[in-house]
Amino acid sequence: MALAPHRLRLGLAGTGPAALRRLRALRAAGAEELHVYAGGEDATLAAEAGAALQPTLPGEAELSRLHMLWIAGMPREQFVPLAEAARRLRVLVNVEDEPDYCDFHAVAEIRRGDLLLTVSTGGAAPGLAGAIRRRLEACFPAIWAERVKEAAALRQSWRAQKVPMAEAAQRLEALADERCWLSCPKAN
């Protein structure tokens, strides 16, 4: 399942490099209504969060307005009560590197325009997911953003011509084959 982050109210609570990575990933995914709760002095996170920064952790009123909450870089004594409060309020929670506190798992992702490729191990081996992501990056370079635009334009044209969806899919697969779009360097 891929959610549309621009339609959701998202929260990020934490500090340090883990929270900064998550902030960047959420913004890259298109998060528009993002609230960053940094309970502590983290100048880098504060600078990147900008107007989204809240200087304290969220209370129940703030949590109740969120759809999803990421927690990263926080000690256990802080994240456990926060995660439990969010769950009571039916907010989906992800605590980085704590699978028992995750209602969903963050995926290793590659973005090429509208193309989104993801890898997940369900939180069991994030390092492996990252290694697979790096391999996929080599197979799907930046040119894929333009390829997706081209395919989308063809699809729109075919829809206007009332070409059946199954036939349009076959045409796009044939195009990818003719242009060798799906060839990938040999794996080690």
PDB file of C-alpha atoms in Angstrom:
ATOM      1  CA  MET A   1       0.000   0.000   0.000  1.00  0.00           C
ATOM      2  CA  ALA A   2       1.289   3.447  -0.831  1.00  0.00           C
ATOM      3  CA  LEU A   3      -0.367   6.347   0.952  1.00  0.00           C
ATOM      4  CA  ALA A   4      -0.714   9.899  -0.361  1.00  0.00           C
ATOM      5  CA  PRO A   5       1.269  11.928   2.217  1.00  0.00           C
ATOM      6  CA  HIS A   6      -0.005  15.234   0.845  1.00  0.00           C
ATOM      7  CA  ARG A   7      -3.503  14.266   2.054  1.00  0.00           C
ATOM      8  CA  LEU A   8      -2.486  13.319   5.612  1.00  0.00           C
ATOM      9  CA  ARG A   9      -1.610  15.139   8.826  1.00  0.00           C
ATOM     10  CA  LEU A  10       1.759  13.730   9.804  1.00  0.00           C
ATOM     11  CA  GLY A  11       3.916  14.103  12.867  1.00  0.00           C
ATOM     12  CA  LEU A  12       7.582  13.465  13.530  1.00  0.00           C
ATOM     13  CA  ALA A  13       8.904  13.408  17.082  1.00  0.00           C
ATOM     14  CA  GLY A  14      12.598  13.072  17.799  1.00  0.00           C
ATOM     15  CA  THR A  15      16.075  14.476  17.509  1.00  0.00           C
ATOM     16  CA  GLY A  16      19.407  13.746  15.919  1.00  0.00           C
ATOM     17  CA  PRO A  17      20.383  12.121  12.630  1.00  0.00           C
ATOM     18  CA  ALA A  18      17.516   9.596  12.673  1.00  0.00           C
ATOM     19  CA  ALA A  19      14.873  12.323  12.970  1.00  0.00           C
ATOM     20  CA  LEU A  20      16.623  14.424  10.326  1.00  0.00           C
ATOM     21  CA  ARG A  21      16.666  11.475   7.875  1.00  0.00           C
ATOM     22  CA  ARG A  22      12.965  10.865   8.491  1.00  0.00           C
ATOM     23  CA  LEU A  23      12.149  14.583   8.028  1.00  0.00           C
ATOM     24  CA  ARG A  24      13.923  14.591   4.683  1.00  0.00           C
ATOM     25  CA  ALA A  25      12.205  11.374   3.579  1.00  0.00           C
ATOM     26  CA  LEU A  26       8.759  12.686   4.521  1.00  0.00           C
ATOM     27  CA  ARG A  27       9.334  15.900   2.624  1.00  0.00           C
ATOM     28  CA  ALA A  28      10.660  13.993  -0.396  1.00  0.00           C
ATOM     29  CA  ALA A  29       7.489  11.868  -0.280  1.00  0.00           C
ATOM     30  CA  GLY A  30       5.360  14.996  -0.568  1.00  0.00           C
ATOM     31  CA  ALA A  31       4.261  15.527   3.037  1.00  0.00           C
ATOM     32  CA  GLU A  32       2.600  18.932   3.198  1.00  0.00           C
ATOM     33  CA  GLU A  33       1.007  19.033   6.640  1.00  0.00           C
ATOM     34  CA  LEU A  34       3.950  17.895   8.721  1.00  0.00           C
ATOM     35  CA  HIS A  35       4.452  18.780  12.380  1.00  0.00           C
ATOM     36  CA  VAL A  36       7.945  18.254  13.795  1.00  0.00           C
ATOM     37  CA  TYR A  37       8.205  17.859  17.565  1.00  0.00           C
ATOM     38  CA  ALA A  38      11.794  18.159  18.738  1.00  0.00           C
ATOM     39  CA  GLY A  39      12.035  17.859  22.489  1.00  0.00           C
ATOM     40  CA  GLY A  40      15.536  19.235  22.873  1.00  0.00           C
ATOM     41  CA  GLU A  41      18.200  21.328  21.241  1.00  0.00           C
ATOM     42  CA  ASP A  42      18.813  20.084  17.719  1.00  0.00           C
ATOM     43  CA  ALA A  43      19.881  23.052  15.599  1.00  0.00           C
ATOM     44  CA  THR A  44      20.138  21.117  12.333  1.00  0.00           C
ATOM     45  CA  LEU A  45      16.696  19.552  12.691  1.00  0.00           C
ATOM     46  CA  ALA A  46      15.231  22.902  13.766  1.00  0.00           C
ATOM     47  CA  ALA A  47      16.724  24.675  10.744  1.00  0.00           C
ATOM     48  CA  GLU A  48      15.387  22.093   8.288  1.00  0.00           C
ATOM     49  CA  ALA A  49      11.986  21.825   9.969  1.00  0.00           C
ATOM     50  CA  GLY A  50      11.494  25.590   9.790  1.00  0.00           C
ATOM     51  CA  ALA A  51       7.922  26.655  10.501  1.00  0.00           C
ATOM     52  CA  ALA A  52       6.886  23.005  11.027  1.00  0.00           C
ATOM     53  CA  LEU A  53       8.946  22.843  14.231  1.00  0.00           C
ATOM     54  CA  GLN A  54       7.213  22.564  17.587  1.00  0.00           C
ATOM     55  CA  PRO A  55       9.724  22.953  20.465  1.00  0.00           C
ATOM     56  CA  THR A  56       8.004  20.393  22.719  1.00  0.00           C
ATOM     57  CA  LEU A  57       6.641  16.891  22.320  1.00  0.00           C
ATOM     58  CA  PRO A  58       2.957  16.701  21.372  1.00  0.00           C
ATOM     59  CA  GLY A  59       0.217  16.422  23.947  1.00  0.00           C
ATOM     60  CA  GLU A  60      -2.959  14.423  23.450  1.00  0.00           C
ATOM     61  CA  ALA A  61      -4.784  17.299  21.747  1.00  0.00           C
ATOM     62  CA  GLU A  62      -2.024  17.597  19.132  1.00  0.00           C
ATOM     63  CA  LEU A  63      -1.725  13.830  18.722  1.00  0.00           C
ATOM     64  CA  SER A  64      -5.471  13.479  18.154  1.00  0.00           C
ATOM     65  CA  ARG A  65      -5.197  15.674  15.039  1.00  0.00           C
ATOM     66  CA  LEU A  66      -2.576  13.440  13.399  1.00  0.00           C
ATOM     67  CA  HIS A  67      -3.083  10.458  11.128  1.00  0.00           C
ATOM     68  CA  MET A  68       0.445   9.075  11.537  1.00  0.00           C
ATOM     69  CA  LEU A  69       3.381   9.673  13.864  1.00  0.00           C
ATOM     70  CA  TRP A  70       7.026   8.777  13.315  1.00  0.00           C
ATOM     71  CA  ILE A  71       9.303   8.663  16.340  1.00  0.00           C
ATOM     72  CA  ALA A  72      13.061   8.685  15.765  1.00  0.00           C
ATOM     73  CA  GLY A  73      16.125   9.272  17.898  1.00  0.00           C
ATOM     74  CA  MET A  74      14.305   9.312  21.235  1.00  0.00           C
ATOM     75  CA  PRO A  75      15.170   7.376  24.393  1.00  0.00           C
ATOM     76  CA  ARG A  76      12.777   4.619  25.472  1.00  0.00           C
ATOM     77  CA  GLU A  77      11.473   6.532  28.497  1.00  0.00           C
ATOM     78  CA  GLN A  78      10.237   9.240  26.110  1.00  0.00           C
ATOM     79  CA  PHE A  79       9.001   7.237  23.147  1.00  0.00           C
ATOM     80  CA  VAL A  80       7.018   4.562  25.014  1.00  0.00           C
ATOM     81  CA  PRO A  81       4.459   6.921  26.616  1.00  0.00           C
ATOM     82  CA  LEU A  82       4.253   8.959  23.409  1.00  0.00           C
ATOM     83  CA  ALA A  83       3.644   5.873  21.250  1.00  0.00           C
ATOM     84  CA  GLU A  84       1.080   4.510  23.692  1.00  0.00           C
ATOM     85  CA  ALA A  85      -0.799   7.830  23.827  1.00  0.00           C
ATOM     86  CA  ALA A  86      -0.868   8.017  20.026  1.00  0.00           C
ATOM     87  CA  ARG A  87      -2.228   4.477  19.773  1.00  0.00           C
ATOM     88  CA  ARG A  88      -4.965   5.213  22.304  1.00  0.00           C
ATOM     89  CA  LEU A  89      -5.993   8.059  20.019  1.00  0.00           C
ATOM     90  CA  ARG A  90      -5.944   5.732  16.975  1.00  0.00           C
ATOM     91  CA  VAL A  91      -2.921   7.415  15.409  1.00  0.00           C
ATOM     92  CA  LEU A  92      -0.662   5.045  13.470  1.00  0.00           C
ATOM     93  CA  VAL A  93       2.837   4.949  14.986  1.00  0.00           C
ATOM     94  CA  ASN A  94       6.307   4.021  13.758  1.00  0.00           C
ATOM     95  CA  VAL A  95       9.180   4.031  16.240  1.00  0.00           C
ATOM     96  CA  GLU A  96      12.456   3.689  14.385  1.00  0.00           C
ATOM     97  CA  ASP A  97      14.332   0.457  15.203  1.00  0.00           C
ATOM     98  CA  GLU A  98      11.564  -0.696  17.565  1.00  0.00           C
ATOM     99  CA  PRO A  99       9.368  -3.139  15.562  1.00  0.00           C
ATOM    100  CA  ASP A 100       7.173  -3.904  18.587  1.00  0.00           C
ATOM    101  CA  TYR A 101       6.088  -0.249  18.593  1.00  0.00           C
ATOM    102  CA  CYS A 102       5.354  -0.033  14.874  1.00  0.00           C
ATOM    103  CA  ASP A 103       1.887  -0.074  13.349  1.00  0.00           C
ATOM    104  CA  PHE A 104       3.545   0.335   9.956  1.00  0.00           C
ATOM    105  CA  HIS A 105       7.083   0.064   8.635  1.00  0.00           C
ATOM    106  CA  ALA A 106       9.033   2.661   6.736  1.00  0.00           C
ATOM    107  CA  VAL A 107      10.285   1.362   3.420  1.00  0.00           C
ATOM    108  CA  ALA A 108      13.568   1.850   1.626  1.00  0.00           C
ATOM    109  CA  GLU A 109      12.540   3.871  -1.398  1.00  0.00           C
ATOM    110  CA  ILE A 110      13.681   5.158  -4.739  1.00  0.00           C
ATOM    111  CA  ARG A 111      11.883   8.128  -6.313  1.00  0.00           C
ATOM    112  CA  ARG A 112      12.167   8.892  -9.971  1.00  0.00           C
ATOM    113  CA  GLY A 113       9.516  11.517 -10.624  1.00  0.00           C
ATOM    114  CA  ASP A 114       6.188   9.708 -10.329  1.00  0.00           C
ATOM    115  CA  LEU A 115       7.913   6.322 -10.160  1.00  0.00           C
ATOM    116  CA  LEU A 116       8.210   5.007  -6.608  1.00  0.00           C
ATOM    117  CA  LEU A 117      10.035   1.751  -5.920  1.00  0.00           C
ATOM    118  CA  THR A 118      10.020   0.422  -2.377  1.00  0.00           C
ATOM    119  CA  VAL A 119      11.703  -2.378  -0.472  1.00  0.00           C
ATOM    120  CA  SER A 120      10.658  -3.656   2.922  1.00  0.00           C
ATOM    121  CA  THR A 121      11.630  -6.460   5.250  1.00  0.00           C
ATOM    122  CA  GLY A 122       8.779  -5.640   7.607  1.00  0.00           C
ATOM    123  CA  GLY A 123      11.261  -4.036   9.986  1.00  0.00           C
ATOM    124  CA  ALA A 124      13.241  -7.273  10.376  1.00  0.00           C
ATOM    125  CA  ALA A 125      16.380  -6.245   8.464  1.00  0.00           C
ATOM    126  CA  PRO A 126      16.395  -2.573   7.440  1.00  0.00           C
ATOM    127  CA  GLY A 127      20.068  -2.761   6.439  1.00  0.00           C
ATOM    128  CA  LEU A 128      19.255  -5.444   3.878  1.00  0.00           C
ATOM    129  CA  ALA A 129      16.361  -3.360   2.542  1.00  0.00           C
ATOM    130  CA  GLY A 130      18.814  -0.474   2.148  1.00  0.00           C
ATOM    131  CA  ALA A 131      21.293  -2.660   0.258  1.00  0.00           C
ATOM    132  CA  ILE A 132      18.548  -3.807  -2.112  1.00  0.00           C
ATOM    133  CA  ARG A 133      17.453  -0.189  -2.568  1.00  0.00           C
ATOM    134  CA  ARG A 134      20.983   0.797  -3.577  1.00  0.00           C
ATOM    135  CA  ARG A 135      21.015  -2.028  -6.146  1.00  0.00           C
ATOM    136  CA  LEU A 136      17.677  -0.897  -7.559  1.00  0.00           C
ATOM    137  CA  GLU A 137      18.974   2.681  -7.838  1.00  0.00           C
ATOM    138  CA  ALA A 138      21.548   1.421 -10.344  1.00  0.00           C
ATOM    139  CA  CYS A 139      18.839  -0.388 -12.323  1.00  0.00           C
ATOM    140  CA  PHE A 140      16.467   2.585 -12.298  1.00  0.00           C
ATOM    141  CA  PRO A 141      18.548   5.754 -12.903  1.00  0.00           C
ATOM    142  CA  ALA A 142      17.180   9.296 -12.972  1.00  0.00           C
ATOM    143  CA  ILE A 143      16.096   8.947 -16.637  1.00  0.00           C
ATOM    144  CA  TRP A 144      13.132   6.937 -15.353  1.00  0.00           C
ATOM    145  CA  ALA A 145      11.350  10.151 -14.382  1.00  0.00           C
ATOM    146  CA  GLU A 146      11.171  11.061 -18.090  1.00  0.00           C
ATOM    147  CA  ARG A 147      10.230   7.508 -19.090  1.00  0.00           C
ATOM    148  CA  VAL A 148       7.262   7.575 -16.717  1.00  0.00           C
ATOM    149  CA  LYS A 149       6.149  10.949 -18.111  1.00  0.00           C
ATOM    150  CA  GLU A 150       6.343   9.541 -21.641  1.00  0.00           C
ATOM    151  CA  ALA A 151       4.388   6.429 -20.664  1.00  0.00           C
ATOM    152  CA  ALA A 152       1.761   8.550 -18.880  1.00  0.00           C
ATOM    153  CA  ALA A 153       1.300  10.750 -21.961  1.00  0.00           C
ATOM    154  CA  LEU A 154       0.871   7.669 -24.155  1.00  0.00           C
ATOM    155  CA  ARG A 155      -1.622   6.194 -21.699  1.00  0.00           C
ATOM    156  CA  GLN A 156      -3.661   9.422 -21.675  1.00  0.00           C
ATOM    157  CA  SER A 157      -3.676   9.447 -25.473  1.00  0.00           C
ATOM    158  CA  TRP A 158      -4.824   5.838 -25.602  1.00  0.00           C
ATOM    159  CA  ARG A 159      -7.540   6.512 -23.027  1.00  0.00           C
ATOM    160  CA  ALA A 160      -8.849   9.324 -25.235  1.00  0.00           C
ATOM    161  CA  GLN A 161      -8.871   6.823 -28.127  1.00  0.00           C
ATOM    162  CA  LYS A 162     -10.805   4.373 -25.906  1.00  0.00           C
ATOM    163  CA  VAL A 163      -8.025   1.766 -26.038  1.00  0.00           C
ATOM    164  CA  PRO A 164      -8.882  -0.917 -23.438  1.00  0.00           C
ATOM    165  CA  MET A 165      -6.728  -0.843 -20.284  1.00  0.00           C
ATOM    166  CA  ALA A 166      -5.333  -4.350 -20.892  1.00  0.00           C
ATOM    167  CA  GLU A 167      -4.219  -3.386 -24.407  1.00  0.00           C
ATOM    168  CA  ALA A 168      -2.633  -0.144 -23.153  1.00  0.00           C
ATOM    169  CA  ALA A 169      -0.683  -2.162 -20.580  1.00  0.00           C
ATOM    170  CA  GLN A 170       0.516  -4.529 -23.316  1.00  0.00           C
ATOM    171  CA  ARG A 171       1.591  -1.585 -25.458  1.00  0.00           C
ATOM    172  CA  LEU A 172       3.576  -0.069 -22.588  1.00  0.00           C
ATOM    173  CA  GLU A 173       5.260  -3.400 -21.885  1.00  0.00           C
ATOM    174  CA  ALA A 174       6.174  -3.718 -25.569  1.00  0.00           C
ATOM    175  CA  LEU A 175       7.587  -0.169 -25.537  1.00  0.00           C
ATOM    176  CA  ALA A 176       9.722  -0.979 -22.477  1.00  0.00           C
ATOM    177  CA  ASP A 177      10.978  -4.153 -24.193  1.00  0.00           C
ATOM    178  CA  GLU A 178      11.748  -2.396 -27.516  1.00  0.00           C
ATOM    179  CA  ARG A 179      13.738   0.318 -25.756  1.00  0.00           C
ATOM    180  CA  CYS A 180      15.426  -2.094 -23.324  1.00  0.00           C
ATOM    181  CA  TRP A 181      14.217  -0.012 -20.385  1.00  0.00           C
ATOM    182  CA  LEU A 182      14.209  -2.985 -18.047  1.00  0.00           C
ATOM    183  CA  SER A 183      17.760  -4.168 -18.653  1.00  0.00           C
ATOM    184  CA  CYS A 184      19.820  -3.970 -15.498  1.00  0.00           C
ATOM    185  CA  PRO A 185      23.564  -4.400 -14.919  1.00  0.00           C
ATOM    186  CA  LYS A 186      24.484  -7.865 -13.689  1.00  0.00           C
ATOM    187  CA  ALA A 187      24.292  -8.373  -9.936  1.00  0.00           C
ATOM    188  CA  ASN A 188      27.365  -9.379  -7.974  1.00  0.00           C
TER     189      ASN A 188
END
